[in-house]
Amino acid sequence: MLSNHFQNGIETAKLAWSRLPNTEDGEGDEVVGVSRKNDGGRVESLDYEVVENHAYREEQAQRGKLYVGYYVGVKWFFALLIGVGTGLAAVFINISVENFAGWKFSLTFSVIQKSYVAGFLLYILINLVLVFSSAFIITNFAPAAAGSGIPEIKGYLNGVDTHGILLFRTLIGKIFGSIGSVGGGLALGKEGPLVHTGACIASLLGQVTCGCAAGVAAAFRAPVGGVLFALEEVTSWWRSQLMWRVFFTSAIVAVVVRTAMGWCKSGKCGHFGSGGFIIWDISGGQEDYSFEELLPMAFIGVIGGLLGALFNQLTRYITYWRRNYLHKKGNRFKIIEVCLISVITSVISFGLPLFRKCSPCPEADPSFPIECPRPPGMYGNYVNFYCGKDKEYNDLATIFFNTQDDAIRNLFSAKTIHEYSAQSLLTFLVMFYTLAVVTFGTAVPAGQFVPGIMIGSTYGRLVGMFVVSFYKKLNIEEGTYALLGAASFLGGSMRMTVSLCVIMVEITNNLKLLPLIMLVLLISKAVGDAFNEGLYEEQARLRGIPLLESRPKYEMRKMQAKEACGNQKVVYFPRVIKVADVVSSLKSNNHNGFPVIDHTRSGETLVIGLVLRSHLLVLLQSKVDFQHSPLPCDTGGGSLPIRHNFSEFVKPASSKGISIHDIHLGPDDLEMYIDLAPFVNRSPYIVPEDMSLTKVYNLFRQLGLRHIFVVPRASRVIGMITRKDLLIEETEDPATVELQSTSVRDRLHNRRHGTKNGEAETPLLSGLLAQ
């Protein structure tokens, strides 16, 4: 049985690989907030609801408790594989990026000892080659791997499938594209793409939510933060069993990453050194804070909200222009754009430090020894770059001419007061902010976590410098304010609170700063929400992903369900339908679900259920259910033979599945009939026409629905179910169970002469209503 699951996963991967949209599909579509539909479209809703047709019920009836236990065990085993796979992918990406960056900086530094011009040209060339390789992979191999992937994954778990986002080809493109773009020094990070990478790995095993949490846990070495990120940011449906598996997956990732770090400390990972896996340990920083410091800390939250909202707005405008005009010109322009940005980034990061005067190294502190100066591209503060004397360092090169992970460590570092000048920090803030805005949305894998931390830590350190000079207290650390600035910008841009707070605590290893992080996150989110939505919501709207947010719009309270239907014509099928009519209906419209009706002996029309387009395509392709007679077959008493396994109706992960144009039927086939009754979901969700649209909205989101029937208000009630009616009570015979409300009713009947009226009134009423 387990081999069948793996085989299904392999077949899914093969089909998904072969059905990747062309490089121009979806990328050149106009972004107007309206998604295109199935059969060549760009997004498609997902069927999370269990289709309880005849085949499903027969299969469930044959399963015993042993199979249920086996099924649970397989899920946990798959969660283990997801954790190991995501952890190994993160190790590979981090080691590759650090080695490419290390070779680049060491080679450039050796060349500039002889000629700065030659070193400058070599630095530009290496970055250009790495970025070009990333753009080439994305544009010609895996177009769905561009960007961070988080808006698409959020849409997927919200019930919307963007074709191509979870394919194996996308996974490969994401891994190698991230190595090129991050190693090439662009103003972007690998943490967002790692979330997408984890989701792609998990999709092969059917547990995408576990993959999202695993990606965050691998990116930040924050397993608890990964669980909360999946809960707060990407999922719209949650339960306790899923929580346990997600937590287990994140724990496995943490073990894999820590094992890899221990292995790399022995010197077997090349230039990896202390970088790569993010953990900016500031546990030796500021121990306490005073009440008067809360005001500048709150001010950091306001700055983060303003700059974060501005970042979202600017990236929205640029992304709109890029996707609707520039990217429509073809892949060549996408590659040229990324290469041009790479050259500009290299010129800025190499050239600006040359115009900055070097500063003398600080006096050595025996209690906190710091090596000064250090060669460029190496872990540590005080980088010697274009300095005439040995004991001097270039503070701008300490941030610019370095990997982003190491630059953030330097900005967060303790016992380094007055390491940076205000001019250098302002210069870096303006230039890197601009580069991050322009780079986001290009045809390379691009995350915004680390760039956001870079931006926030810069102005946070500026505020810290002001506080140190104003209050003149020796226990104030500028690195603490840099951390708060990083949290404020991420909160102002991404609008995360709980998960981001835990992530920041985990990556800094300082629980004492938790109240301060909470303060700046609440302020920055409140300020940002006053201007626009979060970064991922804005990008999802630009990509035409119809997300259902957690709360319906206020206007829906005044609208009814029938108003949402509009004047649309309902396409429905009779129970027994001609094959030619099915083919004609599937070709003439893009609906993914069709009501199936039947007629009673009195001639009354009766809706018997819902049949999905994907199921109809399976029936047309297999042809085993075709019949010559237009009369219905007998489904009573279990006499209907089961010709299908329920797994045949499962749609492959993030692919278009079967298309009506892929099915070839002869003239004789078109004259045959199909009885749809065995394949109909006989229990679809139904609402009365005058139900408020708010309640319909909540049903859709909380239950993960794709279709819902709107019917005239029912005129007859056959019973009522309360919470008590859903409780199961075990009997003396462990093989049988009964509803608790039934047993209560029986006991009341037996004790009708020995109970008071008041004691028997409520349960008796419940029993009567449940008849």
Short mmCIF file of C-alpha atoms in Angstrom, two decimals, residues 72-420:
data_model
loop_
_atom_site.label_atom_id
_atom_site.label_comp_id
_atom_site.label_asym_id
_atom_site.label_seq_id
_atom_site.Cartn_x
_atom_site.Cartn_y
_atom_site.Cartn_z
CA VAL A 72 -2.39 8.20 10.00
CA GLY A 73 1.04 6.53 10.11
CA VAL A 74 1.64 7.28 6.44
CA LYS A 75 0.82 10.96 7.01
CA TRP A 76 3.36 11.18 9.82
CA PHE A 77 5.96 9.38 7.73
CA PHE A 78 5.36 11.83 4.90
CA ALA A 79 5.72 14.70 7.39
CA LEU A 80 9.11 13.24 8.31
CA LEU A 81 10.15 13.08 4.65
CA ILE A 82 9.02 16.68 4.10
CA GLY A 83 11.12 17.87 7.02
CA VAL A 84 14.21 15.99 5.87
CA GLY A 85 13.77 17.05 2.24
CA THR A 86 13.21 20.72 3.03
CA GLY A 87 16.12 20.76 5.47
CA LEU A 88 18.47 19.24 2.90
CA ALA A 89 17.29 21.68 0.23
CA ALA A 90 17.95 24.59 2.61
CA VAL A 91 21.41 23.23 3.43
CA PHE A 92 22.25 22.93 -0.26
CA ILE A 93 21.02 26.47 -1.05
CA ASN A 94 22.82 28.05 1.90
CA ILE A 95 26.13 26.29 1.31
CA SER A 96 26.00 27.11 -2.41
CA VAL A 97 25.19 30.79 -1.83
CA GLU A 98 27.86 31.19 0.83
CA ASN A 99 30.50 29.50 -1.31
CA PHE A 100 29.70 31.54 -4.39
CA ALA A 101 29.75 34.72 -2.30
CA GLY A 102 32.93 33.68 -0.52
CA TRP A 103 34.76 32.91 -3.75
CA LYS A 104 33.51 36.17 -5.24
CA PHE A 105 34.70 38.33 -2.35
CA SER A 106 38.02 36.54 -1.83
CA LEU A 107 38.87 36.64 -5.54
CA THR A 108 37.83 40.27 -5.84
CA PHE A 109 39.83 41.23 -2.76
CA SER A 110 42.96 39.52 -4.09
CA VAL A 111 42.63 41.36 -7.41
CA ILE A 112 42.02 44.81 -5.92
CA GLN A 113 45.35 44.51 -4.12
CA LYS A 114 46.86 45.08 -7.56
CA SER A 115 44.18 47.04 -9.38
CA TYR A 116 40.85 48.39 -8.18
CA VAL A 117 39.60 48.73 -11.75
CA ALA A 118 40.29 45.08 -12.52
CA GLY A 119 38.69 44.04 -9.23
CA PHE A 120 35.69 46.22 -9.98
CA LEU A 121 35.18 44.65 -13.42
CA LEU A 122 35.66 41.15 -12.04
CA TYR A 123 33.11 41.79 -9.29
CA ILE A 124 30.53 43.01 -11.82
CA LEU A 125 31.21 40.06 -14.12
CA ILE A 126 30.82 37.40 -11.42
CA ASN A 127 27.55 38.91 -10.21
CA LEU A 128 26.30 39.24 -13.78
CA VAL A 129 27.01 35.60 -14.58
CA LEU A 130 25.23 34.38 -11.46
CA VAL A 131 22.19 36.61 -12.01
CA PHE A 132 22.02 35.74 -15.71
CA SER A 133 22.01 32.03 -14.88
CA SER A 134 19.12 32.58 -12.48
CA ALA A 135 17.09 34.62 -14.98
CA PHE A 136 17.77 32.12 -17.77
CA ILE A 137 16.57 29.22 -15.62
CA ILE A 138 13.39 31.06 -14.67
CA THR A 139 12.43 32.37 -18.09
CA ASN A 140 13.23 29.23 -20.09
CA PHE A 141 12.73 26.43 -17.61
CA ALA A 142 10.48 27.30 -14.65
CA PRO A 143 8.54 30.57 -15.04
CA ALA A 144 6.40 29.80 -11.98
CA ALA A 145 9.53 29.91 -9.79
CA ALA A 146 9.88 33.68 -10.13
CA GLY A 147 9.26 35.85 -7.08
CA SER A 148 8.92 34.63 -3.53
CA GLY A 149 6.02 32.27 -4.23
CA ILE A 150 4.33 33.09 -0.92
CA PRO A 151 1.31 34.88 -2.49
CA GLU A 152 0.71 31.86 -4.73
CA ILE A 153 1.10 29.37 -1.87
CA LYS A 154 -1.21 31.48 0.28
CA GLY A 155 -3.73 31.39 -2.55
CA TYR A 156 -3.33 27.62 -2.91
CA LEU A 157 -4.11 27.04 0.76
CA ASN A 158 -6.96 29.52 0.44
CA GLY A 159 -8.48 27.36 -2.30
CA VAL A 160 -6.98 28.81 -5.50
CA ASP A 161 -4.51 26.91 -7.68
CA THR A 162 -2.14 28.92 -9.86
CA HIS A 163 -0.99 26.44 -12.46
CA GLY A 164 2.64 25.48 -12.25
CA ILE A 165 3.49 26.72 -8.76
CA LEU A 166 3.98 23.27 -7.19
CA LEU A 167 5.51 21.35 -10.06
CA PHE A 168 8.76 19.44 -9.72
CA ARG A 169 10.21 21.62 -12.44
CA THR A 170 9.32 24.68 -10.38
CA LEU A 171 11.10 23.15 -7.39
CA ILE A 172 14.32 22.68 -9.36
CA GLY A 173 14.09 26.18 -10.80
CA LYS A 174 13.45 27.65 -7.37
CA ILE A 175 16.51 26.01 -5.82
CA PHE A 176 19.04 26.86 -8.53
CA GLY A 177 17.45 30.21 -9.34
CA SER A 178 17.74 31.28 -5.70
CA ILE A 179 21.40 30.34 -5.64
CA GLY A 180 22.11 32.54 -8.64
CA SER A 181 20.04 35.55 -7.63
CA VAL A 182 21.13 35.68 -3.98
CA GLY A 183 24.73 34.71 -4.71
CA GLY A 184 24.77 37.43 -7.37
CA GLY A 185 24.27 40.11 -4.73
CA LEU A 186 20.80 41.34 -5.70
CA ALA A 187 18.74 43.16 -3.08
CA LEU A 188 16.60 40.14 -2.29
CA GLY A 189 16.68 37.10 -0.03
CA LYS A 190 16.34 33.34 -0.18
CA GLU A 191 13.94 32.97 2.75
CA GLY A 192 10.69 33.55 0.83
CA PRO A 193 11.75 31.15 -1.95
CA LEU A 194 12.56 28.56 0.75
CA VAL A 195 8.89 28.65 1.80
CA HIS A 196 7.93 27.94 -1.81
CA THR A 197 10.58 25.23 -2.00
CA GLY A 198 9.18 23.49 1.08
CA ALA A 199 5.66 23.67 -0.37
CA CYS A 200 6.83 22.12 -3.66
CA ILE A 201 8.49 19.25 -1.81
CA ALA A 202 5.42 18.74 0.36
CA SER A 203 3.02 18.83 -2.60
CA LEU A 204 4.49 15.57 -3.88
CA LEU A 205 3.30 14.01 -0.62
CA GLY A 206 0.02 15.91 -0.33
CA GLN A 207 0.78 18.10 2.71
CA VAL A 208 1.51 21.62 1.46
CA THR A 209 0.89 23.28 4.83
CA CYS A 210 3.69 21.22 6.40
CA GLY A 211 6.00 22.37 3.61
CA CYS A 212 5.28 26.05 4.23
CA ALA A 213 6.15 25.73 7.91
CA ALA A 214 9.23 23.67 7.06
CA GLY A 215 10.43 26.38 4.67
CA VAL A 216 10.27 29.08 7.33
CA ALA A 217 11.90 26.78 9.89
CA ALA A 218 14.74 26.07 7.45
CA ALA A 219 15.12 29.69 6.35
CA PHE A 220 15.35 31.25 9.81
CA ARG A 221 16.14 28.27 12.04
CA ALA A 222 12.85 29.12 13.74
CA PRO A 223 10.69 25.98 14.04
CA VAL A 224 8.04 27.54 16.27
CA GLY A 225 7.95 30.61 14.05
CA GLY A 226 7.40 28.33 11.06
CA VAL A 227 4.33 26.76 12.66
CA LEU A 228 2.88 30.15 13.53
CA PHE A 229 3.67 31.52 10.06
CA ALA A 230 1.68 28.70 8.47
CA LEU A 231 -1.18 29.35 10.89
CA GLU A 232 -1.25 33.14 10.68
CA GLU A 233 -0.18 33.97 7.16
CA VAL A 234 -0.88 31.23 4.61
CA THR A 235 -3.62 28.86 5.76
CA SER A 236 -7.32 29.58 5.90
CA TRP A 237 -8.28 26.25 7.50
CA TRP A 238 -6.68 24.69 10.55
CA ARG A 239 -7.21 21.82 12.98
CA SER A 240 -5.34 20.26 15.89
CA GLN A 241 -4.15 17.16 13.97
CA LEU A 242 -2.59 19.39 11.35
CA MET A 243 -0.91 21.44 14.08
CA TRP A 244 0.87 18.35 15.41
CA ARG A 245 2.16 17.28 12.00
CA VAL A 246 3.32 20.80 11.14
CA PHE A 247 5.09 21.06 14.48
CA PHE A 248 6.75 17.68 13.92
CA THR A 249 7.91 18.67 10.44
CA SER A 250 9.43 21.92 11.71
CA ALA A 251 11.23 20.06 14.47
CA ILE A 252 12.73 17.65 11.93
CA VAL A 253 13.93 20.60 9.85
CA ALA A 254 15.60 22.13 12.91
CA VAL A 255 17.43 18.86 13.59
CA VAL A 256 18.60 18.53 9.97
CA VAL A 257 19.84 22.14 9.82
CA ARG A 258 21.66 21.95 13.15
CA THR A 259 23.31 18.68 12.11
CA ALA A 260 24.48 20.31 8.88
CA MET A 261 25.86 23.31 10.78
CA GLY A 262 27.82 21.03 13.08
CA TRP A 263 29.23 19.23 10.07
CA CYS A 264 30.18 22.53 8.40
CA LYS A 265 32.03 23.79 11.48
CA SER A 266 34.67 21.15 10.81
CA GLY A 267 35.65 23.03 7.65
CA LYS A 268 34.02 20.68 5.13
CA CYS A 269 31.74 23.31 3.61
CA GLY A 270 34.28 25.54 1.90
CA HIS A 271 33.59 29.24 2.39
CA PHE A 272 30.48 28.52 4.46
CA GLY A 273 32.08 29.51 7.76
CA SER A 274 29.67 31.04 10.25
CA GLY A 275 27.30 32.50 7.68
CA GLY A 276 24.38 31.09 5.77
CA PHE A 277 21.90 29.81 8.31
CA ILE A 278 20.41 32.87 9.90
CA ILE A 279 20.83 33.34 13.61
CA TRP A 280 21.88 36.78 14.74
CA ASP A 281 22.74 36.09 18.34
CA ILE A 282 22.46 39.31 20.35
CA SER A 283 22.04 37.59 23.70
CA GLY A 284 25.08 39.55 24.91
CA GLY A 285 23.52 42.89 24.02
CA GLN A 286 21.37 45.29 25.97
CA GLU A 287 20.15 43.70 29.20
CA ASP A 288 17.50 46.20 30.23
CA TYR A 289 15.75 49.32 29.03
CA SER A 290 14.31 52.36 30.74
CA PHE A 291 10.86 53.93 30.46
CA GLU A 292 12.12 56.95 28.51
CA GLU A 293 13.39 54.65 25.77
CA LEU A 294 9.84 53.53 24.93
CA LEU A 295 9.12 56.76 23.05
CA PRO A 296 11.94 56.39 20.48
CA MET A 297 11.09 52.70 20.22
CA ALA A 298 7.49 53.58 19.43
CA PHE A 299 8.81 56.08 16.89
CA ILE A 300 10.67 53.20 15.22
CA GLY A 301 7.30 51.44 14.89
CA VAL A 302 5.79 54.50 13.20
CA ILE A 303 8.72 54.72 10.75
CA GLY A 304 8.36 51.02 9.98
CA GLY A 305 4.67 51.38 9.24
CA LEU A 306 5.21 54.35 6.93
CA LEU A 307 8.18 52.93 5.04
CA GLY A 308 6.54 49.49 4.85
CA ALA A 309 3.31 50.92 3.40
CA LEU A 310 5.34 53.01 0.95
CA PHE A 311 7.30 49.91 -0.07
CA ASN A 312 4.08 48.01 -0.78
CA GLN A 313 2.67 50.86 -2.82
CA LEU A 314 5.81 51.36 -4.89
CA THR A 315 6.26 47.65 -5.61
CA ARG A 316 2.61 47.49 -6.60
CA TYR A 317 3.00 50.26 -9.19
CA ILE A 318 6.26 48.86 -10.56
CA THR A 319 4.96 45.30 -10.68
CA TYR A 320 1.84 46.45 -12.52
CA TRP A 321 3.92 48.28 -15.11
CA ARG A 322 6.43 45.45 -15.40
CA ARG A 323 3.87 42.69 -15.93
CA ASN A 324 1.55 44.63 -18.23
CA TYR A 325 4.16 46.31 -20.42
CA LEU A 326 7.77 45.21 -20.05
CA HIS A 327 7.32 41.46 -19.60
CA LYS A 328 4.88 41.29 -22.50
CA LYS A 329 7.82 41.90 -24.82
CA GLY A 330 9.23 38.45 -24.17
CA ASN A 331 11.87 36.60 -22.21
CA ARG A 332 14.74 38.57 -23.72
CA PHE A 333 13.55 41.76 -22.04
CA LYS A 334 13.09 39.94 -18.73
CA ILE A 335 16.70 38.77 -18.81
CA ILE A 336 18.01 42.17 -19.92
CA GLU A 337 16.10 43.87 -17.09
CA VAL A 338 17.55 41.59 -14.41
CA CYS A 339 21.09 41.87 -15.82
CA LEU A 340 20.83 45.67 -15.91
CA ILE A 341 19.69 45.73 -12.27
CA SER A 342 22.59 43.42 -11.41
CA VAL A 343 25.12 45.79 -12.96
CA ILE A 344 23.60 48.78 -11.17
CA THR A 345 23.62 46.91 -7.84
CA SER A 346 27.25 45.87 -8.31
CA VAL A 347 28.31 49.41 -9.21
CA ILE A 348 26.58 50.83 -6.13
CA SER A 349 27.83 48.19 -3.67
CA PHE A 350 31.42 48.42 -4.95
CA GLY A 351 31.58 52.08 -5.90
CA LEU A 352 29.95 53.93 -3.00
CA PRO A 353 32.38 52.63 -0.34
CA LEU A 354 35.24 54.03 -2.44
CA PHE A 355 33.93 57.55 -1.77
CA ARG A 356 33.72 56.99 1.97
CA LYS A 357 36.65 57.96 4.16
CA CYS A 358 38.03 55.21 6.35
CA SER A 359 37.82 55.43 10.14
CA PRO A 360 40.40 54.33 12.69
CA CYS A 361 39.76 51.05 14.45
CA PRO A 362 38.37 51.39 18.00
CA GLU A 363 40.53 50.65 20.96
CA ALA A 364 40.56 46.99 21.89
CA ASP A 365 38.24 46.02 24.75
CA PRO A 366 39.67 43.10 26.74
CA SER A 367 36.20 42.03 27.87
CA PHE A 368 34.84 42.06 24.33
CA PRO A 369 37.68 41.57 21.81
CA ILE A 370 36.88 42.50 18.21
CA GLU A 371 39.20 41.94 15.29
CA CYS A 372 39.77 45.15 13.34
CA PRO A 373 40.08 45.37 10.42
CA ARG A 374 38.78 42.34 8.48
CA PRO A 375 39.02 41.52 4.78
CA PRO A 376 35.84 42.08 2.69
CA GLY A 377 33.31 39.29 2.52
CA MET A 378 34.37 37.70 5.79
CA TYR A 379 32.24 37.26 8.88
CA GLY A 380 32.66 40.15 11.31
CA ASN A 381 32.64 43.92 11.69
CA TYR A 382 35.14 46.58 10.61
CA VAL A 383 35.89 45.77 6.97
CA ASN A 384 39.08 47.12 5.42
CA PHE A 385 38.18 48.37 1.96
CA TYR A 386 40.21 50.97 0.07
CA CYS A 387 41.88 52.16 3.26
CA GLY A 388 45.38 53.62 3.20
CA LYS A 389 46.36 52.48 6.68
CA ASP A 390 46.33 49.04 8.27
CA LYS A 391 44.29 49.91 11.37
CA GLU A 392 41.38 51.52 9.52
CA TYR A 393 38.01 50.27 8.31
CA ASN A 394 35.29 51.39 5.89
CA ASP A 395 31.92 51.44 7.64
CA LEU A 396 29.94 51.63 4.38
CA ALA A 397 31.77 48.60 2.98
CA THR A 398 30.92 46.73 6.18
CA ILE A 399 27.28 46.82 5.02
CA PHE A 400 27.48 47.16 1.23
CA PHE A 401 30.44 44.99 0.26
CA ASN A 402 29.26 41.95 2.20
CA THR A 403 26.66 39.21 2.18
CA GLN A 404 23.31 40.32 3.54
CA ASP A 405 23.40 37.82 6.40
CA ASP A 406 26.79 39.07 7.57
CA ALA A 407 25.79 42.72 7.08
CA ILE A 408 22.75 42.19 9.32
CA ARG A 409 24.94 40.56 11.95
CA ASN A 410 27.13 43.64 11.89
CA LEU A 411 24.15 45.97 12.25
CA PHE A 412 22.75 43.91 15.13
CA SER A 413 26.10 43.53 16.86
CA ALA A 414 26.62 44.66 20.46
CA LYS A 415 29.55 46.60 21.91
CA THR A 416 30.04 48.40 18.58
CA ILE A 417 28.86 51.91 19.42
CA HIS A 418 29.90 54.53 16.85
CA GLU A 419 30.95 51.86 14.33
CA TYR A 420 28.80 53.53 11.68
#
